[in-house]
């Protein structure tokens, strides 16, 4: 187990680069002779292309080609659906329909690419794209989940199975019961950086790719499959990403198409999609409706919970997520059943969005917990404590670590929970109603396989190498702290090289798993170096011969005996004496079988204070406290930043974010950043983050669990619960916009 | 974006000549709305006349009040000492609009000319009579696409409840204009037929059978300046904007209130609403009712009820029938400092 950190928290190592323009994002790369492409999207959501006129576009200045279903170059690996089984952490079950980009006149979703226009500049490609004219044969369009919710099917795979513990209908016979329906609208990741790719065939069968991907190895694999190439001949580079939030968790069909067209035109080809295309081409959080049935006894003990969720997916692919999972293990409840269904609509396929399904599910479960606490006239924290569980009731095994009680207590103190009145609508300041709310969040703590290489030079500098992409959370900073902690190299002598397939293989950045996975590989490689150094010092004739390995410490480039600090040797001297210019270790790291004996989760608790104007329905979050129980905190500053980002995202999810579809046309009406409301500065109050910072003894040598997802999971529920506490009115359909609140109070 | 010609002018006369010469010519001021519309191909100008060099950005005292040049930036006007002191409602309304970056670019004249945010207007594949008028056929420089009103029977949460027609239920999006109509502003325009003044309340129009026309400007006319008459409202003004997020969002409802108060009695009052009509909506009946009455919540409620006469919802925007009067009362209370 890693020792406690002795140095003060460090700033983000790439912060300066990012704010001074030194960091190069995929679209910043320019290659000689690059061509640019623009996608023309379908204006209908279901039907087929009746006619497609590309003549004018082909005649426009600088145009190099217009690619449609009639002339799309072949993609040799298209016997499997592109962007389907070829990539992503989870295989996607097939449905009756397949979507293969530019392969047929059939239209399966709004915005589906019907042409890709290539020109010598982006501006000329944009203009030519506007000259492509299509007519359509429309078919009846199904995009409204509410209307088709009864068409839900159980998806194949783990998420499709119904879960049952005890009796499914036990809640019905409880003395206090609750039934409530919750809705989450379509939300769109909308990172600041737009999606795209720059593809360059450097030789007939070798490919260089700059892409907006959360995993360079995954993109490499997907392209290898699509183009039947040896992965070794595909080089993918994504060092920086201007926000991912999940939209880069797979290789999207248009990326594959760009690679195919680049080969055809024999030039490097760049795609950067438009903001409106971010709503249709790179996934979204699926519209989901949920029903919770809950029963408790009068002492506040849960008797039964039934949680059913139905989510939208595409007609051509089943996207599943763990929406109902939290309900299975969060509370000590003897009778729990869950059900998860998908409705296949004429929509583009969803993808995980921060917190993914767990955030959707937590909104329902934690709202229901608040509703039940109110029915029982119990403080919501007290109600949760009465149903607290120290062991995982789903798998009947211990948690690897859980300090949620402490998180409840510290968060409650920080927000001033004692000022909360259990009677809703009872605190007023002028014309505004004041309320407090809280909610729990949880997410799997993963330990995926990853590798890393450490190079320690005789001059005392250290390089960390791993293919992992830093999508923004501060991965490089965390890896630096881990190496510093093991080898005592000052942080300003540590360099991180990442985001490139030439480096040791790493998983896709997602699932809050990277510090655990790649961090463990860094830890292992650093430990191997430390062992080797110790061996050189301790061996017969070595400078510390006769000492014991476990007595040695390594700090600031000096290896010394802990209790006799005078006995020491500089690492550089030690290496020189052994004719070593560099110590070079690569380690592949994964957890052992001991992990299977535990349930591993991170936990969070969110507290908010809101002000609600009863006349206008306006809700303002005036204070937010988020507490993370995610093991040892490796990099306190970037960890806190992740929590702050989660709160900002959570406020958007709770109050403002909703991608709205006109179901008559199956098209979005607010596919831009003026009308799709992410939270802005004025919506976000001062945020206090609290880290429990207690190492998990099981998961990995650092004792660190993930925190990217738990920063968001549960937050929307905390806001909804606070609005109820302020007003006595419950909004179960996100986002909680002024009209919904005002109408309930009218 | 389509190819277009670009001309820069330095005198109002040259500007007017340039826009009169050819159809499909548009003035380019701050460009914060026009460029968006060009990118979406809702407007496809043949020619842009850049008027940013016109000497029309002055803000000056006049014998009767304040004159604000049409090219003054929104942020400059909002921060101007005379505006803040004598016309705080205008300053507040301006700062409630758009984002800091947009306010730094947008001009007073351009703000008056901005088009609706109705999503159907912005999507050429969706029906819109404003973009693709039935009778007249598309103007040169204007995109077409299907006719009809997509918002009627569609997504109309943001839409009008007053002065609608069967052709169009779009709302005028400006915050600044709510303050200007409340403060009895006058618009000075210059055109091929000479100069004229337009009362602000007559500048914008209701959709009727010609939703493609947002205002009463004649062909070739250029907005020169806006005049604000001196008033006694500066102590009791308030701009309330109810919106989906705290900044950078269009109004669900906005209310501009300016009161001349003496010992708890309303000597005179101006009231206007945004987010409810195709033009800035002046609440004259409510004003007449409040004049001479004590500033009490009961009177505010009665005034709000009067203001709502004739309001009509279209489904998703029915909530405005309640939110609007609530907001009027809330804004009046704040302005009168009785809250």
Short mmCIF file of C-alpha atoms in Angstrom, two decimals, chain A residues 12 184-185 187-191 214 243-249 282-286 319 321-323 350-363 442-443 471-474 509-512 604 606 626 628 630 637-654 657 676 687 689 691 706-716 734:
data_model
loop_
_atom_site.label_atom_id
_atom_site.label_comp_id
_atom_site.label_asym_id
_atom_site.label_seq_id
_atom_site.Cartn_x
_atom_site.Cartn_y
_atom_site.Cartn_z
CA UNK A 12 -2.55 20.44 -12.90
CA UNK A 184 -35.06 12.20 -17.58
CA UNK A 185 -35.00 13.97 -20.94
CA UNK A 187 -29.23 15.21 -22.53
CA UNK A 188 -26.29 15.88 -24.80
CA UNK A 189 -22.66 15.79 -23.64
CA UNK A 190 -21.82 19.03 -25.42
CA UNK A 191 -18.14 19.25 -24.51
CA UNK A 214 -11.38 8.62 -25.08
CA UNK A 243 -14.08 17.39 -22.64
CA UNK A 244 -15.46 13.96 -23.39
CA UNK A 245 -18.15 13.07 -20.82
CA UNK A 246 -18.63 9.79 -22.71
CA UNK A 247 -19.15 10.93 -26.29
CA UNK A 248 -15.69 9.64 -27.20
CA UNK A 249 -16.22 6.17 -25.74
CA UNK A 282 -22.04 11.25 -31.14
CA UNK A 283 -24.68 9.88 -28.81
CA UNK A 284 -26.57 11.31 -25.86
CA UNK A 285 -28.01 10.41 -22.47
CA UNK A 286 -31.15 8.46 -23.38
CA UNK A 319 -27.68 0.69 -26.07
CA UNK A 321 -26.73 1.08 -19.19
CA UNK A 322 -26.96 0.28 -15.48
CA UNK A 323 -29.93 2.50 -14.69
CA UNK A 350 -27.35 6.88 -27.21
CA UNK A 351 -24.03 6.51 -25.43
CA UNK A 352 -22.87 6.73 -21.85
CA UNK A 353 -22.94 10.29 -20.55
CA UNK A 354 -21.17 11.17 -17.31
CA UNK A 355 -22.47 9.14 -14.38
CA UNK A 356 -24.34 7.28 -17.11
CA UNK A 357 -27.37 5.16 -16.23
CA UNK A 358 -26.45 5.29 -12.56
CA UNK A 359 -27.07 9.07 -12.58
CA UNK A 360 -30.45 8.49 -14.22
CA UNK A 361 -31.33 5.77 -11.71
CA UNK A 362 -30.05 7.70 -8.70
CA UNK A 363 -32.35 10.60 -9.52
CA UNK A 442 -22.53 5.46 -6.03
CA UNK A 443 -20.62 3.91 -8.89
CA UNK A 471 -9.95 13.64 -21.28
CA UNK A 472 -9.66 16.41 -18.71
CA UNK A 473 -9.83 15.01 -15.15
CA UNK A 474 -6.08 15.38 -14.60
CA UNK A 509 -10.67 6.70 -20.31
CA UNK A 510 -14.09 6.05 -18.84
CA UNK A 511 -15.93 4.50 -15.94
CA UNK A 512 -13.90 6.54 -13.44
CA UNK A 604 -20.78 10.36 -2.80
CA UNK A 606 -24.49 15.79 -2.36
CA UNK A 626 -20.28 17.37 -2.37
CA UNK A 628 -16.59 11.90 -1.99
CA UNK A 630 -13.49 7.38 -3.19
CA UNK A 637 -6.54 19.59 -6.56
CA UNK A 638 -7.64 17.79 -9.70
CA UNK A 639 -9.92 15.59 -7.60
CA UNK A 640 -11.62 18.68 -6.20
CA UNK A 641 -11.90 20.07 -9.73
CA UNK A 642 -13.65 16.90 -10.83
CA UNK A 643 -16.16 17.27 -8.02
CA UNK A 644 -16.72 20.92 -8.91
CA UNK A 645 -17.28 19.96 -12.54
CA UNK A 646 -19.70 17.29 -11.43
CA UNK A 647 -21.71 19.83 -9.46
CA UNK A 648 -21.83 22.22 -12.44
CA UNK A 649 -22.98 19.34 -14.63
CA UNK A 650 -25.42 18.27 -11.93
CA UNK A 651 -26.99 21.71 -11.77
CA UNK A 652 -27.45 21.54 -15.54
CA UNK A 653 -29.01 18.11 -15.28
CA UNK A 654 -31.28 19.22 -12.44
CA UNK A 657 -30.51 20.63 -19.67
CA UNK A 676 -29.73 23.88 -25.05
CA UNK A 687 -19.04 24.72 -4.12
CA UNK A 689 -15.84 19.64 -1.85
CA UNK A 691 -12.81 14.16 0.46
CA UNK A 706 -12.71 6.53 -9.01
CA UNK A 707 -14.57 9.80 -8.66
CA UNK A 708 -15.51 11.09 -12.13
CA UNK A 709 -18.99 9.59 -12.09
CA UNK A 710 -19.92 9.97 -8.43
CA UNK A 711 -19.27 13.70 -8.77
CA UNK A 712 -22.48 13.83 -10.80
CA UNK A 713 -24.47 10.79 -9.68
CA UNK A 714 -27.18 11.82 -7.24
CA UNK A 715 -26.77 15.55 -7.63
CA UNK A 716 -30.02 16.12 -9.54
CA UNK A 734 -36.12 16.87 -15.18
#
